[in-house]
Amino acid sequence: KVERSLPHSFVIVHTGDSIARQQLITSYNTYNKRFHPKKQLVVEPVRLNDSTTLIVVKALPDFKAAEQYTKLQAARSSPLAAIKGPKFATFVITAANLTLLRKLGDLAQYVAFFDKNYQ
């Protein structure tokens, strides 16, 4: 469901090992405290299936704020910029859609929905 005025979370799809995942979470906590201290963002891992964890940065006040946060992830100061190797898939999502995504477990379906309705 498209609900642009509701709070959104920034999501990083992570398929690596738990050490790399924890390092990314720590990097995002540091990044958010340094560059977004007033937003009081929370970073948490959400298991999607046996091989995929969603690293969720929440809660941005609405889609516009989430979109701005997403654009900042292309900057050199972003934790994603420091990671060598494959690029990570990212998207934004509402709490209700995240609950549905976890229930259905179909990441490709949500990404298609996101691309169609939010891009």
C-alpha atoms as a PDB file:
ATOM      1  CA  LYS A   1       0.000   0.000   0.000  1.00  0.00           C
ATOM      2  CA  VAL A   2       1.393   3.413  -0.962  1.00  0.00           C
ATOM      3  CA  GLU A   3       1.248   5.773   2.010  1.00  0.00           C
ATOM      4  CA  ARG A   4       3.746   8.575   1.391  1.00  0.00           C
ATOM      5  CA  SER A   5       2.751  10.613   4.459  1.00  0.00           C
ATOM      6  CA  LEU A   6       3.454   7.826   6.960  1.00  0.00           C
ATOM      7  CA  PRO A   7       6.876   7.184   8.542  1.00  0.00           C
ATOM      8  CA  HIS A   8       9.227   5.169   6.338  1.00  0.00           C
ATOM      9  CA  SER A   9      12.355   3.155   6.979  1.00  0.00           C
ATOM     10  CA  PHE A  10      15.464   2.897   4.820  1.00  0.00           C
ATOM     11  CA  VAL A  11      16.327  -0.756   4.176  1.00  0.00           C
ATOM     12  CA  ILE A  12      19.563  -2.422   3.096  1.00  0.00           C
ATOM     13  CA  VAL A  13      19.270  -6.003   1.838  1.00  0.00           C
ATOM     14  CA  HIS A  14      22.162  -7.967   3.325  1.00  0.00           C
ATOM     15  CA  THR A  15      23.086 -11.519   2.352  1.00  0.00           C
ATOM     16  CA  GLY A  16      26.566 -11.641   3.859  1.00  0.00           C
ATOM     17  CA  ASP A  17      27.848 -13.173   7.061  1.00  0.00           C
ATOM     18  CA  SER A  18      26.903 -12.037  10.549  1.00  0.00           C
ATOM     19  CA  ILE A  19      30.229 -10.268  11.200  1.00  0.00           C
ATOM     20  CA  ALA A  20      29.858  -8.098   8.095  1.00  0.00           C
ATOM     21  CA  ARG A  21      26.218  -7.441   8.992  1.00  0.00           C
ATOM     22  CA  GLN A  22      27.136  -6.339  12.512  1.00  0.00           C
ATOM     23  CA  GLN A  23      29.883  -4.068  11.156  1.00  0.00           C
ATOM     24  CA  LEU A  24      27.376  -2.432   8.816  1.00  0.00           C
ATOM     25  CA  ILE A  25      24.896  -1.913  11.664  1.00  0.00           C
ATOM     26  CA  THR A  26      27.630  -0.366  13.819  1.00  0.00           C
ATOM     27  CA  SER A  27      28.710   1.866  10.924  1.00  0.00           C
ATOM     28  CA  TYR A  28      25.139   3.076  10.421  1.00  0.00           C
ATOM     29  CA  ASN A  29      24.688   3.798  14.123  1.00  0.00           C
ATOM     30  CA  THR A  30      27.866   5.900  14.057  1.00  0.00           C
ATOM     31  CA  TYR A  31      26.878   7.595  10.790  1.00  0.00           C
ATOM     32  CA  ASN A  32      23.391   8.473  12.057  1.00  0.00           C
ATOM     33  CA  LYS A  33      24.719   9.904  15.326  1.00  0.00           C
ATOM     34  CA  ARG A  34      27.222  12.028  13.420  1.00  0.00           C
ATOM     35  CA  PHE A  35      25.172  13.214  10.443  1.00  0.00           C
ATOM     36  CA  HIS A  36      21.555  12.877  11.638  1.00  0.00           C
ATOM     37  CA  PRO A  37      21.634  13.322  15.439  1.00  0.00           C
ATOM     38  CA  LYS A  38      18.260  15.075  15.744  1.00  0.00           C
ATOM     39  CA  LYS A  39      16.402  12.324  13.889  1.00  0.00           C
ATOM     40  CA  GLN A  40      17.099   9.689  16.571  1.00  0.00           C
ATOM     41  CA  LEU A  41      17.219   6.910  13.987  1.00  0.00           C
ATOM     42  CA  VAL A  42      17.279   3.291  15.108  1.00  0.00           C
ATOM     43  CA  VAL A  43      19.118   0.585  13.163  1.00  0.00           C
ATOM     44  CA  GLU A  44      17.984  -2.995  13.533  1.00  0.00           C
ATOM     45  CA  PRO A  45      18.417  -6.259  11.674  1.00  0.00           C
ATOM     46  CA  VAL A  46      15.232  -7.967  10.514  1.00  0.00           C
ATOM     47  CA  ARG A  47      15.560 -11.548   9.324  1.00  0.00           C
ATOM     48  CA  LEU A  48      13.719 -12.150   6.054  1.00  0.00           C
ATOM     49  CA  ASN A  49      14.782 -15.758   5.457  1.00  0.00           C
ATOM     50  CA  ASP A  50      17.741 -18.105   6.045  1.00  0.00           C
ATOM     51  CA  SER A  51      20.053 -16.185   3.717  1.00  0.00           C
ATOM     52  CA  THR A  52      18.752 -12.612   3.837  1.00  0.00           C
ATOM     53  CA  THR A  53      18.639 -10.014   6.579  1.00  0.00           C
ATOM     54  CA  LEU A  54      17.146  -6.576   6.149  1.00  0.00           C
ATOM     55  CA  ILE A  55      19.050  -3.830   7.939  1.00  0.00           C
ATOM     56  CA  VAL A  56      16.308  -1.349   8.783  1.00  0.00           C
ATOM     57  CA  VAL A  57      16.993   2.304   9.602  1.00  0.00           C
ATOM     58  CA  LYS A  58      13.846   3.747  11.140  1.00  0.00           C
ATOM     59  CA  ALA A  59      11.887   5.914  11.412  1.00  0.00           C
ATOM     60  CA  LEU A  60      12.038   8.748   8.960  1.00  0.00           C
ATOM     61  CA  PRO A  61       8.932  10.972   9.207  1.00  0.00           C
ATOM     62  CA  ASP A  62       7.583  10.414   5.689  1.00  0.00           C
ATOM     63  CA  PHE A  63       8.513   9.266   2.186  1.00  0.00           C
ATOM     64  CA  LYS A  64      10.132  12.589   1.264  1.00  0.00           C
ATOM     65  CA  ALA A  65      12.509  12.394   4.257  1.00  0.00           C
ATOM     66  CA  ALA A  66      13.260   8.745   3.462  1.00  0.00           C
ATOM     67  CA  GLU A  67      13.973   9.650  -0.144  1.00  0.00           C
ATOM     68  CA  GLN A  68      16.402  12.400   0.960  1.00  0.00           C
ATOM     69  CA  TYR A  69      18.136   9.972   3.334  1.00  0.00           C
ATOM     70  CA  THR A  70      18.415   7.445   0.502  1.00  0.00           C
ATOM     71  CA  LYS A  71      20.055  10.008  -1.803  1.00  0.00           C
ATOM     72  CA  LEU A  72      22.641  10.765   0.914  1.00  0.00           C
ATOM     73  CA  GLN A  73      23.711   7.112   0.842  1.00  0.00           C
ATOM     74  CA  ALA A  74      25.487   7.771  -2.466  1.00  0.00           C
ATOM     75  CA  ALA A  75      27.832  10.239  -0.729  1.00  0.00           C
ATOM     76  CA  ARG A  76      31.351   9.303   0.350  1.00  0.00           C
ATOM     77  CA  SER A  77      30.385   9.733   4.009  1.00  0.00           C
ATOM     78  CA  SER A  78      27.797   6.924   3.776  1.00  0.00           C
ATOM     79  CA  PRO A  79      28.665   3.555   5.351  1.00  0.00           C
ATOM     80  CA  LEU A  80      27.751   1.906   2.036  1.00  0.00           C
ATOM     81  CA  ALA A  81      30.448   3.906   0.240  1.00  0.00           C
ATOM     82  CA  ALA A  82      33.171   2.332   2.371  1.00  0.00           C
ATOM     83  CA  ILE A  83      32.199  -1.243   1.521  1.00  0.00           C
ATOM     84  CA  LYS A  84      34.166  -2.959  -1.206  1.00  0.00           C
ATOM     85  CA  GLY A  85      32.546  -5.581  -3.373  1.00  0.00           C
ATOM     86  CA  PRO A  86      28.968  -5.936  -4.583  1.00  0.00           C
ATOM     87  CA  LYS A  87      26.478  -3.105  -4.319  1.00  0.00           C
ATOM     88  CA  PHE A  88      23.691  -3.514  -1.812  1.00  0.00           C
ATOM     89  CA  ALA A  89      20.038  -3.338  -2.796  1.00  0.00           C
ATOM     90  CA  THR A  90      18.236  -0.597  -0.877  1.00  0.00           C
ATOM     91  CA  PHE A  91      14.686   0.711  -0.699  1.00  0.00           C
ATOM     92  CA  VAL A  92      12.314   2.503   1.653  1.00  0.00           C
ATOM     93  CA  ILE A  93       9.241   0.995   3.230  1.00  0.00           C
ATOM     94  CA  THR A  94       6.446   1.735   5.708  1.00  0.00           C
ATOM     95  CA  ALA A  95       6.037  -0.333   8.867  1.00  0.00           C
ATOM     96  CA  ALA A  96       2.851  -1.951   7.516  1.00  0.00           C
ATOM     97  CA  ASN A  97       4.535  -2.915   4.248  1.00  0.00           C
ATOM     98  CA  LEU A  98       7.563  -4.266   6.135  1.00  0.00           C
ATOM     99  CA  THR A  99       5.258  -6.485   8.184  1.00  0.00           C
ATOM    100  CA  LEU A 100       3.642  -7.750   4.986  1.00  0.00           C
ATOM    101  CA  LEU A 101       7.033  -8.277   3.321  1.00  0.00           C
ATOM    102  CA  ARG A 102       8.210 -10.358   6.286  1.00  0.00           C
ATOM    103  CA  LYS A 103       5.017 -12.405   6.186  1.00  0.00           C
ATOM    104  CA  LEU A 104       5.175 -13.053   2.429  1.00  0.00           C
ATOM    105  CA  GLY A 105       8.964 -13.240   2.217  1.00  0.00           C
ATOM    106  CA  ASP A 106       8.943 -12.120  -1.421  1.00  0.00           C
ATOM    107  CA  LEU A 107      11.603  -9.433  -1.741  1.00  0.00           C
ATOM    108  CA  ALA A 108      11.385  -9.287  -5.555  1.00  0.00           C
ATOM    109  CA  GLN A 109       7.648  -8.596  -5.359  1.00  0.00           C
ATOM    110  CA  TYR A 110       8.152  -5.689  -2.951  1.00  0.00           C
ATOM    111  CA  VAL A 111      11.010  -4.214  -5.016  1.00  0.00           C
ATOM    112  CA  ALA A 112       8.774  -4.350  -8.114  1.00  0.00           C
ATOM    113  CA  PHE A 113       5.991  -2.615  -6.130  1.00  0.00           C
ATOM    114  CA  PHE A 114       8.474  -0.009  -4.867  1.00  0.00           C
ATOM    115  CA  ASP A 115       9.865   0.681  -8.343  1.00  0.00           C
ATOM    116  CA  LYS A 116       6.359   1.035  -9.793  1.00  0.00           C
ATOM    117  CA  ASN A 117       4.906   3.238  -7.056  1.00  0.00           C
ATOM    118  CA  TYR A 118       7.781   5.203  -5.576  1.00  0.00           C
ATOM    119  CA  GLN A 119      10.300   5.802  -8.378  1.00  0.00           C
END
